[in-house]
PDB file of C-alpha atoms and ligand atoms in Angstrom:
ATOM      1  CA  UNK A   8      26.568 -25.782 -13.159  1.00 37.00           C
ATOM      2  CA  UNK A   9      25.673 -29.176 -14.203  1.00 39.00           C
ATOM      3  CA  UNK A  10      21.884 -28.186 -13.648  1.00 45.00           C
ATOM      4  CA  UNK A  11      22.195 -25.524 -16.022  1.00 47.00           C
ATOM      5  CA  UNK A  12      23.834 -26.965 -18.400  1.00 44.00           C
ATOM      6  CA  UNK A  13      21.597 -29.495 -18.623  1.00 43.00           C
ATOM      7  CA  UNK A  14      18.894 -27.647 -18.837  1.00 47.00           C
ATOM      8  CA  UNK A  15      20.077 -25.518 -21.536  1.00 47.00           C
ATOM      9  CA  UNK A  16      20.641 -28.751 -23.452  1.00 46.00           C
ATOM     10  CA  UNK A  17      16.972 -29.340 -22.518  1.00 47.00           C
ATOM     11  CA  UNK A  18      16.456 -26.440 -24.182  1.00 50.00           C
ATOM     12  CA  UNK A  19      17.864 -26.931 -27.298  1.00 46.00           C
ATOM     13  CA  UNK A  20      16.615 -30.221 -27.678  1.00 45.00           C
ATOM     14  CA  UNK A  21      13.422 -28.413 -27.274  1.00 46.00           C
ATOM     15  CA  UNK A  22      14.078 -26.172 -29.696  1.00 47.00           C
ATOM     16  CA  UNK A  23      14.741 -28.097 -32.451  1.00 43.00           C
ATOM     17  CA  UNK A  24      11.727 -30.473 -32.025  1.00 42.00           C
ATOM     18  CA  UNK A  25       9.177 -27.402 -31.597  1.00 39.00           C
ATOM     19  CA  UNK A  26      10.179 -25.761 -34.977  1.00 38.00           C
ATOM     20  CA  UNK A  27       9.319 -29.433 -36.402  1.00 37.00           C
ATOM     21  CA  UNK A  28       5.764 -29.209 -35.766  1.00 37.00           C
ATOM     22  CA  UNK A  29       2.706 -27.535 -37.399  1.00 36.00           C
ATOM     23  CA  UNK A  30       0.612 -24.811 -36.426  1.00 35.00           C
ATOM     24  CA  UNK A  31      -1.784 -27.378 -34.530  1.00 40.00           C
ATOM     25  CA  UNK A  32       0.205 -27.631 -31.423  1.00 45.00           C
ATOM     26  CA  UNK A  33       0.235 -30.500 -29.409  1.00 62.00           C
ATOM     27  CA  UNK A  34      -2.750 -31.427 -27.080  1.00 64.00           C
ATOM     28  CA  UNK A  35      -4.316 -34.483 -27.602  1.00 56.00           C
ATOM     29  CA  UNK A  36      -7.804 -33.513 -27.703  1.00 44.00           C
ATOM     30  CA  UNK A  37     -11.510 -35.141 -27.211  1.00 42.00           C
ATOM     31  CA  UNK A  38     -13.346 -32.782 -28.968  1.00 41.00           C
ATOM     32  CA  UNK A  39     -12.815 -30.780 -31.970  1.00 42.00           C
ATOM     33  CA  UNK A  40     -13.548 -27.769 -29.779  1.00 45.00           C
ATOM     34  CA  UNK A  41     -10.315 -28.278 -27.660  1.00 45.00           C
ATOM     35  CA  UNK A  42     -11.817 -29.757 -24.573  1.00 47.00           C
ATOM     36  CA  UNK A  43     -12.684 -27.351 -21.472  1.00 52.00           C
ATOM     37  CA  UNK A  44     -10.848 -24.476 -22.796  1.00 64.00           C
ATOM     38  CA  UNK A  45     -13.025 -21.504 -23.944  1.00 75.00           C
ATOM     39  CA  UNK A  46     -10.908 -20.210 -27.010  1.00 83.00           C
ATOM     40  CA  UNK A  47     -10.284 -23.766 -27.991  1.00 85.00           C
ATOM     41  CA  UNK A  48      -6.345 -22.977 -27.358  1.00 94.00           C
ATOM     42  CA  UNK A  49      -4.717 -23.482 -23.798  1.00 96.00           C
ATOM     43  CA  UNK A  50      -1.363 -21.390 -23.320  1.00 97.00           C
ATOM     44  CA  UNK A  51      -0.006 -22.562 -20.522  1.00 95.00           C
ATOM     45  CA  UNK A  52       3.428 -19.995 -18.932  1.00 95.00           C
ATOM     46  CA  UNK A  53       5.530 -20.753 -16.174  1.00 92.00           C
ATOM     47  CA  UNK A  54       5.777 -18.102 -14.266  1.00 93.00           C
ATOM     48  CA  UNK A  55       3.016 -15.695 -13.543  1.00 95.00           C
ATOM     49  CA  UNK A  56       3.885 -12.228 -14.121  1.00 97.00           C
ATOM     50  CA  UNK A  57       4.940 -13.735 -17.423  1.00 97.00           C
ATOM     51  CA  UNK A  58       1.608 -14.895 -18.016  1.00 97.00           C
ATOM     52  CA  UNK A  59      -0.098 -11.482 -17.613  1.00 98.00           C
ATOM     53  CA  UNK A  60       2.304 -10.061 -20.203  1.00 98.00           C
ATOM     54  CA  UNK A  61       1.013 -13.142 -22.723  1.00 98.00           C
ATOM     55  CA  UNK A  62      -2.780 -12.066 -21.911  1.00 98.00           C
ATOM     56  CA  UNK A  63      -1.691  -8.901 -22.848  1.00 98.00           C
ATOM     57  CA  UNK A  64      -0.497  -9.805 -25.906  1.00 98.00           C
ATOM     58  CA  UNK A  65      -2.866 -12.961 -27.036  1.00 98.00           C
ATOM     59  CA  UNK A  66      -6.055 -11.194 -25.877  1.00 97.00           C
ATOM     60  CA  UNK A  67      -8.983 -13.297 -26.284  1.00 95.00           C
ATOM     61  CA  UNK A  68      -7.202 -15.964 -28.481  1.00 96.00           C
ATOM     62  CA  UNK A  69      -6.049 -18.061 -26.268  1.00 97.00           C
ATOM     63  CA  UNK A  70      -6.640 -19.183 -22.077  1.00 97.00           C
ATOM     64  CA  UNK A  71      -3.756 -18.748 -20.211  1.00 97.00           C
ATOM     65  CA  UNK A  72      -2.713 -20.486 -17.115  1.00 96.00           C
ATOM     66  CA  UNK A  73       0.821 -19.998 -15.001  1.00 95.00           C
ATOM     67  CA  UNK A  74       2.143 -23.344 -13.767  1.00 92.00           C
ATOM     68  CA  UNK A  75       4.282 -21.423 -10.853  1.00 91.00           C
ATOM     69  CA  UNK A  76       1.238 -20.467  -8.261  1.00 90.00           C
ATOM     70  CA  UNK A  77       1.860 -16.314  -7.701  1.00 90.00           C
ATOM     71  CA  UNK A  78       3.781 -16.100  -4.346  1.00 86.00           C
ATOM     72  CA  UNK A  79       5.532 -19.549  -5.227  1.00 86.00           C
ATOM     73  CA  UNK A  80       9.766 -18.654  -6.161  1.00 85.00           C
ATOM     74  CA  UNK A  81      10.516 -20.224  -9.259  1.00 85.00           C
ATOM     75  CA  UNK A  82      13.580 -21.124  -8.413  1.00 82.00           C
ATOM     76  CA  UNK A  83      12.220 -24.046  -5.941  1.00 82.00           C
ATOM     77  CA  UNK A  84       9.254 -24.650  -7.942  1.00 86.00           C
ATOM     78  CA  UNK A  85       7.918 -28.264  -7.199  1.00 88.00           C
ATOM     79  CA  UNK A  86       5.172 -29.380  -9.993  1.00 90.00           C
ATOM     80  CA  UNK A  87       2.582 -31.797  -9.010  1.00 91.00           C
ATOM     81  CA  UNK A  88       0.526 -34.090 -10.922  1.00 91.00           C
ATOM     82  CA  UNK A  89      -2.002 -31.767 -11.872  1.00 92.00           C
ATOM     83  CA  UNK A  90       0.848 -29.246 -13.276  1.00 92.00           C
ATOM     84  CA  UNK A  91       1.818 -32.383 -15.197  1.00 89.00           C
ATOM     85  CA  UNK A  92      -1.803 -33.004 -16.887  1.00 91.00           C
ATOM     86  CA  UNK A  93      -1.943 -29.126 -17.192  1.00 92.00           C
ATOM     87  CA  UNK A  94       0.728 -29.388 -19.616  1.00 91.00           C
ATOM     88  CA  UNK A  95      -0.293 -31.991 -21.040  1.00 88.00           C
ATOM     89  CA  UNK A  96      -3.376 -29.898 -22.745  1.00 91.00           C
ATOM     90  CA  UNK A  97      -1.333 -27.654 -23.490  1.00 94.00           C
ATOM     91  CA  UNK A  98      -1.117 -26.762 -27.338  1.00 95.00           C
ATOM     92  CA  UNK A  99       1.699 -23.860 -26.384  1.00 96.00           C
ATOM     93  CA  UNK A 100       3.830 -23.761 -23.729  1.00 95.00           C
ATOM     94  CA  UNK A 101       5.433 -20.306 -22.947  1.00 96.00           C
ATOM     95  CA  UNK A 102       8.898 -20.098 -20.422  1.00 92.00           C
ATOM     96  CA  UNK A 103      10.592 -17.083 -19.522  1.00 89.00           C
ATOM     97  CA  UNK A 104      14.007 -18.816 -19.172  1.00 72.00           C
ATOM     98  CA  UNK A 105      13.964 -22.617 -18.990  1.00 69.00           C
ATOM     99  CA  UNK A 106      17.054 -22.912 -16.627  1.00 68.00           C
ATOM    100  CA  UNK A 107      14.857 -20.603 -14.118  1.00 71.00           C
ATOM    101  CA  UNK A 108      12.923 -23.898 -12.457  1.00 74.00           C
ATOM    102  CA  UNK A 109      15.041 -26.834 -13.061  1.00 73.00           C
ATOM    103  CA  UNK A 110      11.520 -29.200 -12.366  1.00 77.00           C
ATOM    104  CA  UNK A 111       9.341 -27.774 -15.186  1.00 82.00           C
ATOM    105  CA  UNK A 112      12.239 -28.571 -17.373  1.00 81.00           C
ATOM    106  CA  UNK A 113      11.439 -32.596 -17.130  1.00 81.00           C
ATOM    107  CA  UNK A 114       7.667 -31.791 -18.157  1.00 84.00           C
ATOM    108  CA  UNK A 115       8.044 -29.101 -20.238  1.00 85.00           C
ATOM    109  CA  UNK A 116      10.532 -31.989 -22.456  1.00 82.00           C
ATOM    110  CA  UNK A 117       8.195 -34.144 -22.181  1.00 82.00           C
ATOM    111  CA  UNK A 118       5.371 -32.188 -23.843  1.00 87.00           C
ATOM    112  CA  UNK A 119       8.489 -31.047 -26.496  1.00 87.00           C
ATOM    113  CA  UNK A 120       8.688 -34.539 -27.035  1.00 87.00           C
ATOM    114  CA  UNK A 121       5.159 -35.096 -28.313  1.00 87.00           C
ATOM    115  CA  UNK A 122       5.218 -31.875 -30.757  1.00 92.00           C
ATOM    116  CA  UNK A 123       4.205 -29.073 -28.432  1.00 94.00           C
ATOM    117  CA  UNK A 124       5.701 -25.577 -29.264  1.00 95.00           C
ATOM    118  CA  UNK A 125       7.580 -24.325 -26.214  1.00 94.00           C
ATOM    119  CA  UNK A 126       8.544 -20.087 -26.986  1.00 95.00           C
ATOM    120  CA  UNK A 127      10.943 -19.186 -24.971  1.00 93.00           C
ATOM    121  CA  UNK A 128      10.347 -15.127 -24.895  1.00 96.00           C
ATOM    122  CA  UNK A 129      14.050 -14.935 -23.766  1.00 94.00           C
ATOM    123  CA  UNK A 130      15.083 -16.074 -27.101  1.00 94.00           C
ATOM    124  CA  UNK A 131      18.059 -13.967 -28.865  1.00 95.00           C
ATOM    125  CA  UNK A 132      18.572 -11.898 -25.747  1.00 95.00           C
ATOM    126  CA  UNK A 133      22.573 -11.547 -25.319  1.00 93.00           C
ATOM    127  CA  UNK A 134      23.180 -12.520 -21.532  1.00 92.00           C
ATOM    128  CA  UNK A 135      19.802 -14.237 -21.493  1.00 92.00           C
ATOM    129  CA  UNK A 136      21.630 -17.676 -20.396  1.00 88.00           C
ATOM    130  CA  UNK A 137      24.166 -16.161 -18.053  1.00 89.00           C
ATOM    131  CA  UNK A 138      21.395 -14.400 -16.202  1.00 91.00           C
ATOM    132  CA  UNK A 139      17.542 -15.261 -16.543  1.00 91.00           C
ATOM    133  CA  UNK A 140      16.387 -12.625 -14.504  1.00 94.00           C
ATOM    134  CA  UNK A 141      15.525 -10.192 -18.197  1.00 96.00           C
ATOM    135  CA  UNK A 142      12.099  -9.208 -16.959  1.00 97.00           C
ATOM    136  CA  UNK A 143      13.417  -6.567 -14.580  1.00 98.00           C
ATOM    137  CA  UNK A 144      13.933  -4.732 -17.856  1.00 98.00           C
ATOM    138  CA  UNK A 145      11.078  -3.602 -18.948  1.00 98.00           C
ATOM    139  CA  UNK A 146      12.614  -2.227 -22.299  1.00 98.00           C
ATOM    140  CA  UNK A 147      13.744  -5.904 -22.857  1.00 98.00           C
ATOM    141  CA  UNK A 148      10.634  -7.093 -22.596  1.00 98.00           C
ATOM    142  CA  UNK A 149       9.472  -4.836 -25.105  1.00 98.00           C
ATOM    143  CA  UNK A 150      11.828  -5.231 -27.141  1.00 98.00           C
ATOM    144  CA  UNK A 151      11.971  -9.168 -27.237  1.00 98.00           C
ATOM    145  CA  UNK A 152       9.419 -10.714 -25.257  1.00 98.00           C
ATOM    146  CA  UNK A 153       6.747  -9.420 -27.713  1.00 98.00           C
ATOM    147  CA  UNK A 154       7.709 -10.068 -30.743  1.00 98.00           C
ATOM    148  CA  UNK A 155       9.070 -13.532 -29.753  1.00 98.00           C
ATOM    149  CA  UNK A 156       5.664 -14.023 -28.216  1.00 98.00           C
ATOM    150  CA  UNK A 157       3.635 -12.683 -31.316  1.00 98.00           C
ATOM    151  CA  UNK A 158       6.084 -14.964 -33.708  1.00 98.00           C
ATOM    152  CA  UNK A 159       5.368 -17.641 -31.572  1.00 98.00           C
ATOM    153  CA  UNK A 160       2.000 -17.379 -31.008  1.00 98.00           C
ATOM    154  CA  UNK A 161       1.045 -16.867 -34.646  1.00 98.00           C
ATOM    155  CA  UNK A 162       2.815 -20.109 -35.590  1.00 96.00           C
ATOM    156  CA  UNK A 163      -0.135 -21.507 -33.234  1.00 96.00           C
ATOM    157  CA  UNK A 164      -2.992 -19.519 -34.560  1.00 97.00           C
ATOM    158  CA  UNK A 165      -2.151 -17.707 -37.395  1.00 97.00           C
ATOM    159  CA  UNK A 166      -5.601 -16.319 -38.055  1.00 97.00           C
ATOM    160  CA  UNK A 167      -5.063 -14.395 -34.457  1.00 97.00           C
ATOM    161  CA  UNK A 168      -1.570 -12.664 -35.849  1.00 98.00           C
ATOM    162  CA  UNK A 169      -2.696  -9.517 -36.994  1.00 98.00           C
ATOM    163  CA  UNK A 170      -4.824  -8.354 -33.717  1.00 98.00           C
ATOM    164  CA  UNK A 171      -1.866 -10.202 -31.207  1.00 98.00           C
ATOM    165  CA  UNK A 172       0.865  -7.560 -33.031  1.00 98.00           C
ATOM    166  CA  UNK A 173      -1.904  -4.754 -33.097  1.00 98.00           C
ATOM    167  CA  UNK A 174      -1.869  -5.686 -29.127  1.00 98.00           C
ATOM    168  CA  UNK A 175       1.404  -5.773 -28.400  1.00 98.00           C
ATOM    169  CA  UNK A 176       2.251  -2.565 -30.119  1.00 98.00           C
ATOM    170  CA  UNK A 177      -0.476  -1.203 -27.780  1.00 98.00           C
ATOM    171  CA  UNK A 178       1.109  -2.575 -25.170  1.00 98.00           C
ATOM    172  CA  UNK A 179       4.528  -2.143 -25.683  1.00 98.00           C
ATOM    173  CA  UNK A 180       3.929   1.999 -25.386  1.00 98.00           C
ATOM    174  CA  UNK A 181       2.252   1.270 -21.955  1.00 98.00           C
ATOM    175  CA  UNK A 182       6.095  -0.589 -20.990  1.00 98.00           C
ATOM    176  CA  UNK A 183       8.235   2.352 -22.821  1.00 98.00           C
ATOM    177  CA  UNK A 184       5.603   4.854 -20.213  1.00 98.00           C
ATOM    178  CA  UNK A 185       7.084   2.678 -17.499  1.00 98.00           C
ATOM    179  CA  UNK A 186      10.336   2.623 -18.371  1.00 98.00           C
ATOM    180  CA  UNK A 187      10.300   6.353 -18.815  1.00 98.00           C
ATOM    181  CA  UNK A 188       8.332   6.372 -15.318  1.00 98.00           C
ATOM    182  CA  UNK A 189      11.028   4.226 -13.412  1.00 98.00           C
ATOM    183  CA  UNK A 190      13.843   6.790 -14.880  1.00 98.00           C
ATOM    184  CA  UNK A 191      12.117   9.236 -13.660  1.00 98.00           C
ATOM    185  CA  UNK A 192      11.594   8.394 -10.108  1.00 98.00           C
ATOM    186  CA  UNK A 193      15.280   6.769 -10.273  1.00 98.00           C
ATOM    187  CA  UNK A 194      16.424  10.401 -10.535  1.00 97.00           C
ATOM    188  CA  UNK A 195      15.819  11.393  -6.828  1.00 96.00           C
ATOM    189  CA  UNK A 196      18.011   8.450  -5.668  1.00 97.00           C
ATOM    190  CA  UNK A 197      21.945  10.172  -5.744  1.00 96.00           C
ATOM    191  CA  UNK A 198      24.637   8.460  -7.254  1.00 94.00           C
ATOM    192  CA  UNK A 199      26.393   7.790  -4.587  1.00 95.00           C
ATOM    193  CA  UNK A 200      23.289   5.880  -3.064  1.00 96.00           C
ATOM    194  CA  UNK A 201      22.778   4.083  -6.599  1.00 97.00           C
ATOM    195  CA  UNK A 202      23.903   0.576  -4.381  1.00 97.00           C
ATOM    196  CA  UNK A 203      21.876  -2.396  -4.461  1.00 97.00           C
ATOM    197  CA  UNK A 204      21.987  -5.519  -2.385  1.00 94.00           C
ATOM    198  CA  UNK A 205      19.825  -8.970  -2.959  1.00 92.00           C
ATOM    199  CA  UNK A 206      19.213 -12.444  -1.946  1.00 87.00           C
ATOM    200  CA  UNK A 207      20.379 -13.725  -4.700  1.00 88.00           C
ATOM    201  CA  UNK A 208      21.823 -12.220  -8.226  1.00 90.00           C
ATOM    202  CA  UNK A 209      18.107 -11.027  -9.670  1.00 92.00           C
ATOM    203  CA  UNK A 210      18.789  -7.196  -9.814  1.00 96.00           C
ATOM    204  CA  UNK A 211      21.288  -7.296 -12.793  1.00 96.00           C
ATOM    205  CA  UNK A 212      18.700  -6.438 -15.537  1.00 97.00           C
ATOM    206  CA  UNK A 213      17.427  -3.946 -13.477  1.00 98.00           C
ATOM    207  CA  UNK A 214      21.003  -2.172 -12.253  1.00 98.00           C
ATOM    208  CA  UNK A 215      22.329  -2.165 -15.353  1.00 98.00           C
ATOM    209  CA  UNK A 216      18.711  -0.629 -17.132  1.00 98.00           C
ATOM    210  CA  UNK A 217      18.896   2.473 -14.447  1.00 98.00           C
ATOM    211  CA  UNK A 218      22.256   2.967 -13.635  1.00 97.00           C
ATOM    212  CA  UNK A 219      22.813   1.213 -10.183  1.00 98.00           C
ATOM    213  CA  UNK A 220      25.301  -0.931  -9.056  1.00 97.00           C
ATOM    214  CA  UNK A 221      24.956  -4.855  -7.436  1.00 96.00           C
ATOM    215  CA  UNK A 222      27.079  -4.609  -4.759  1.00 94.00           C
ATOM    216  CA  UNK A 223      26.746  -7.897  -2.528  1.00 91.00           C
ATOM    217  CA  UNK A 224      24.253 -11.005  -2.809  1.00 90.00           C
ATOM    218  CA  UNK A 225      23.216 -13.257  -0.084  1.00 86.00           C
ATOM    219  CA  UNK A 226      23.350 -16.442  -1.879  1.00 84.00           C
ATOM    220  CA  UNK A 227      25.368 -16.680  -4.463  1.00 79.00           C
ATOM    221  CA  UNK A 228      24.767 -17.093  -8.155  1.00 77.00           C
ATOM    222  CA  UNK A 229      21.024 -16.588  -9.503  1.00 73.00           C
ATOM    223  CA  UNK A 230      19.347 -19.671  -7.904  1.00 72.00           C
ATOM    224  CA  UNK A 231      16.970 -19.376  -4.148  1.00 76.00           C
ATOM    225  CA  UNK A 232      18.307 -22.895  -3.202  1.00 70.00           C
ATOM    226  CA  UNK A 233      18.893 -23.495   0.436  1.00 72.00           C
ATOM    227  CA  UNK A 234      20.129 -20.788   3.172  1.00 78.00           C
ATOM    228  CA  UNK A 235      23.214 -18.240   3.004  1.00 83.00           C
ATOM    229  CA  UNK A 236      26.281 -20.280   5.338  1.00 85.00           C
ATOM    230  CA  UNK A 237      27.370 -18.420   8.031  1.00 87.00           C
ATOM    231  CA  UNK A 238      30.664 -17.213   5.801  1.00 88.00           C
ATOM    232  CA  UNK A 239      28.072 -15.554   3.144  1.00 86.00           C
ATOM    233  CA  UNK A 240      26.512 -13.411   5.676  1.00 88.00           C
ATOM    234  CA  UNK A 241      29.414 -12.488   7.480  1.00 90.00           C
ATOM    235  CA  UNK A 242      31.022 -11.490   4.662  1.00 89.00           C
ATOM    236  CA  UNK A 243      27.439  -9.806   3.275  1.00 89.00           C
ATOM    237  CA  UNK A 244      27.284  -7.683   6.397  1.00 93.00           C
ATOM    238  CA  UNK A 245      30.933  -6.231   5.411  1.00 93.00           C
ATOM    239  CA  UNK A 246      29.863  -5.605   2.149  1.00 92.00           C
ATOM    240  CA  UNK A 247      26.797  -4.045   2.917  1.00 93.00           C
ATOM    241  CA  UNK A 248      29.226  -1.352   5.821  1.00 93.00           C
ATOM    242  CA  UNK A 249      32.113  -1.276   3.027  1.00 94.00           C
ATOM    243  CA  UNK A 250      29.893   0.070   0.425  1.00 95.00           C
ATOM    244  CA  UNK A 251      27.806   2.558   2.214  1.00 94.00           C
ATOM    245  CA  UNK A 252      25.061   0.791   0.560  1.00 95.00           C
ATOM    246  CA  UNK A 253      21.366   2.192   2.315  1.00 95.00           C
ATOM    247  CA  UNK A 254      19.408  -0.948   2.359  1.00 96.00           C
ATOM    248  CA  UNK A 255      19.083  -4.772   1.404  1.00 94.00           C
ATOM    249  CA  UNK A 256      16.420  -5.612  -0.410  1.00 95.00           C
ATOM    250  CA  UNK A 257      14.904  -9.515  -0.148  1.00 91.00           C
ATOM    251  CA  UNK A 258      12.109 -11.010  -2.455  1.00 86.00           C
ATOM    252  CA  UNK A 259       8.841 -11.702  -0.914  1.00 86.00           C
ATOM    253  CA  UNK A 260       8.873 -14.751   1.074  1.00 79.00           C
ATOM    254  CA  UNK A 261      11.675 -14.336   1.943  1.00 78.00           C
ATOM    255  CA  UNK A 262      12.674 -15.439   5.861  1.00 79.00           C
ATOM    256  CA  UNK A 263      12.127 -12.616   8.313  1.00 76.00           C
ATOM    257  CA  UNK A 264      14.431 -14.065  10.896  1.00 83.00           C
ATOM    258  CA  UNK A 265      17.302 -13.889   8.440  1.00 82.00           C
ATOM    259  CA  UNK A 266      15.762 -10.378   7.439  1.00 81.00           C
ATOM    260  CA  UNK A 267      15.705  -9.338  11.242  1.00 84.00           C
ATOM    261  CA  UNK A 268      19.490 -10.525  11.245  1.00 89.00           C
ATOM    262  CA  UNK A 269      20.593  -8.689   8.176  1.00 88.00           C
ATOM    263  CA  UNK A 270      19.407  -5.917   9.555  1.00 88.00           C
ATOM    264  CA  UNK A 271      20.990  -5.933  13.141  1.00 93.00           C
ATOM    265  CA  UNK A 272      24.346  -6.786  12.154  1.00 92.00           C
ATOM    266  CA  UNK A 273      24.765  -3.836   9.160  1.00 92.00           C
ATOM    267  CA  UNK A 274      21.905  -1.331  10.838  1.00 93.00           C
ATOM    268  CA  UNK A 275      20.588  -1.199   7.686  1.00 94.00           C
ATOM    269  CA  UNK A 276      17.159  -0.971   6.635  1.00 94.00           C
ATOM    270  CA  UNK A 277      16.332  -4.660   5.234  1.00 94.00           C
ATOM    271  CA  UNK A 278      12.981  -4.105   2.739  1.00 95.00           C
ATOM    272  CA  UNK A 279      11.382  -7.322   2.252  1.00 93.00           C
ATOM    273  CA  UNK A 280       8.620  -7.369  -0.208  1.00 94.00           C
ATOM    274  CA  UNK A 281      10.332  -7.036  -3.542  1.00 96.00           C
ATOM    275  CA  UNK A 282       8.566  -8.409  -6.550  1.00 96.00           C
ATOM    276  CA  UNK A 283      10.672 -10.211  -8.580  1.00 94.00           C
ATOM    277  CA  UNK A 284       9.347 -13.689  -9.661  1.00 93.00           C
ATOM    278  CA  UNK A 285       5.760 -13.518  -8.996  1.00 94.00           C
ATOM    279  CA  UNK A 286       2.909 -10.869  -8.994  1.00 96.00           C
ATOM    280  CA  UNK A 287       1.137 -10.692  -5.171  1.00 94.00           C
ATOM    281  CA  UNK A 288      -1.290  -8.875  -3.605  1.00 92.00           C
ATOM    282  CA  UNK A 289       0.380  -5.205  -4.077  1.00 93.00           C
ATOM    283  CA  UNK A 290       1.347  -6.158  -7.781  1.00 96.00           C
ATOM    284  CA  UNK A 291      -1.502  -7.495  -9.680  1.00 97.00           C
ATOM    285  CA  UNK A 292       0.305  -7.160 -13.199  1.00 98.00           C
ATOM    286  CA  UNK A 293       4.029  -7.117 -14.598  1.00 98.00           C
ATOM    287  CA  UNK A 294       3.705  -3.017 -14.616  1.00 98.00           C
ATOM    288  CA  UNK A 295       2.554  -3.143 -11.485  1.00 98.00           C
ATOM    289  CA  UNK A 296       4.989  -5.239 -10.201  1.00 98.00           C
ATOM    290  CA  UNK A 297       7.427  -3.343 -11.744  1.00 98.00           C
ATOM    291  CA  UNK A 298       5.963   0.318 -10.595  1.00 98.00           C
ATOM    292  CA  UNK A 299       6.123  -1.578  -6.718  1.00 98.00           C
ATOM    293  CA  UNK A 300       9.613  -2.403  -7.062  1.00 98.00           C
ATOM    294  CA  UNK A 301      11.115   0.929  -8.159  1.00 98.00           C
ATOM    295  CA  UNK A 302       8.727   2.768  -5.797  1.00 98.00           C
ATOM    296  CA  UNK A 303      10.259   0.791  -2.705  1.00 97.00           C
ATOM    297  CA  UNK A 304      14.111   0.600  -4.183  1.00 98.00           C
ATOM    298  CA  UNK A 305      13.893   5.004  -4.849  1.00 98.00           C
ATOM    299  CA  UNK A 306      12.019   4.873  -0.951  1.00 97.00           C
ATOM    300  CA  UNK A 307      14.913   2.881   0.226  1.00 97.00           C
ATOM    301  CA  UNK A 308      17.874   5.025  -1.380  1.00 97.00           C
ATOM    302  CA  UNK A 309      16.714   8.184  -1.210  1.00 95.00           C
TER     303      UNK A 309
HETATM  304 ZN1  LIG B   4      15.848 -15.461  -9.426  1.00 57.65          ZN
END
């Protein structure tokens, strides 16, 4: 609690001293071109299925670069040095949810500090604080990841506005086609079957989106930190026989032995390769990532 706290007053903090600055962000640069960046303008996100939504929407106006590595859990995210210099050319930083990895908060302040915009895409979102996890909506994202990202954007190159909302209206119909897509497959899984079961409290934008329920979590809360205590699991497994609910679903990366264990104690089948915080080899892109997801949650339940 105190982490998040803290971070939220990070936030705010943040905030404040990013609508204080002007539209020339916050990189020191060598050379009026902007250094080694080829659009002059470095965007740097955290996470990066976040970041392909921002190349969807900036286009060619800015390079963008994810500090979290794809396959790397947010959650646990450890910057190095290089992260560190990497945000320090930033002129934009973009975050999904700052209270998502408590070490990027330190960094991202310190960039705050010397004038660089941070957008926050999550901004304005009701529930956004009391659970990050807003992505697994894709009507959310569409709804206020866009235009937070176009406002905020613009504010950074203005001259790019008009083509970055021309792009995101583009690509907001290719997220309402998914969300219409995920309904539809959603609509083989029965009611009764509608039960989902996590690692850790990720699937609430989702449930709540197609109608399913969050029935148990391994770890509690909506951090990865550390492994479930004997007690969790225990009481997991009755959840999981209680419930009648068809599967558990972990992230990838998650640890096998623990999946292995899930699965002998409830005999139920324990899918593994959910796509939540990163994109990965089967999910090269948000939609992707969110087409792989719903594919393997319908297999699962149906
Ligand atoms: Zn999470």
């Amino acid at each position: 609690m105190v982490r998040r706290s803290y971070a939220a007053a990070i936030l705010l903090l943040i905030l404040g001293l990013g609508s204080q600055v002007g539209p020339l962000g916050c990189a020191e640069r060598t050379s009026p071109e902007g250094g080694s960046s080829a659009t002059g303008s470095l965007v740097v996100v955290d996470t990066s299925f976040l970041a392909d939504i921002v190349r969807q929407v900036a286009g060619d106006s800015f390079d963008i670069v994810s500090l979290v590595p794809e396959g790397v859990d947010p959650h646990s995210f450890e910057p190095t040095p290089k992260d560190a210099a990497t945000i320090a050319e930033a002129d934009a930083i973009v975050a999904t949810h700052l209270g998502l990895e408590p070490k990027i908060v330190e960094l991202v302040q310190a960039a705050a500090e010397k004038g660089c915009p941070v957008i926050d895409v999550s901004a304005g979102i009701p529930g956004a604080e009391q659970d990050p996890h807003v992505w697994l909506d894709p009507v959310m994202v569409l709804d206020y990841y866009l235009p937070n990202l176009v406002k905020g954007l613009s504010t950074v190159k203005p001259e790019a506005g008009t083509t970055m909302s021309s792009n995101a209206e583009s690509y907001g119909h290719r997220l309402r086609e998914l969300d219409e897509w995920i309904e539809e497959q959603v609509k083989s899984v029965p009611a009764a079957r509608r039960l989902l079961v996590s690692n850790h409290e990720s699937l609430g934008w989702f449930a709540r989106r197609y109608g399913f329920a969050v029935v148990g979590t391994l770890l509690p809360g909506q951090h990865t930190e550390g492994a479930p205590s004997a007690e969790r699991l225990v009481a997991l497994v009755t959840t999981v026989k209680q419930s009648g609910a068809p599967a558990v679903f972990l992230e990838t990366g998650s640890d096998p032995g623990l999946a292995e264990q899930i699965a002998r104690e409830t005999g139920v089948a324990v899918i593994t390769d959910l796509y939540t915080h990163s994109l990965g080899e089967a999910a090269r892109t948000y939609i992707e990532m969110m087409e792989w997801n719903a594919k393997r949650i319908v297999e699962a339940l149906s």
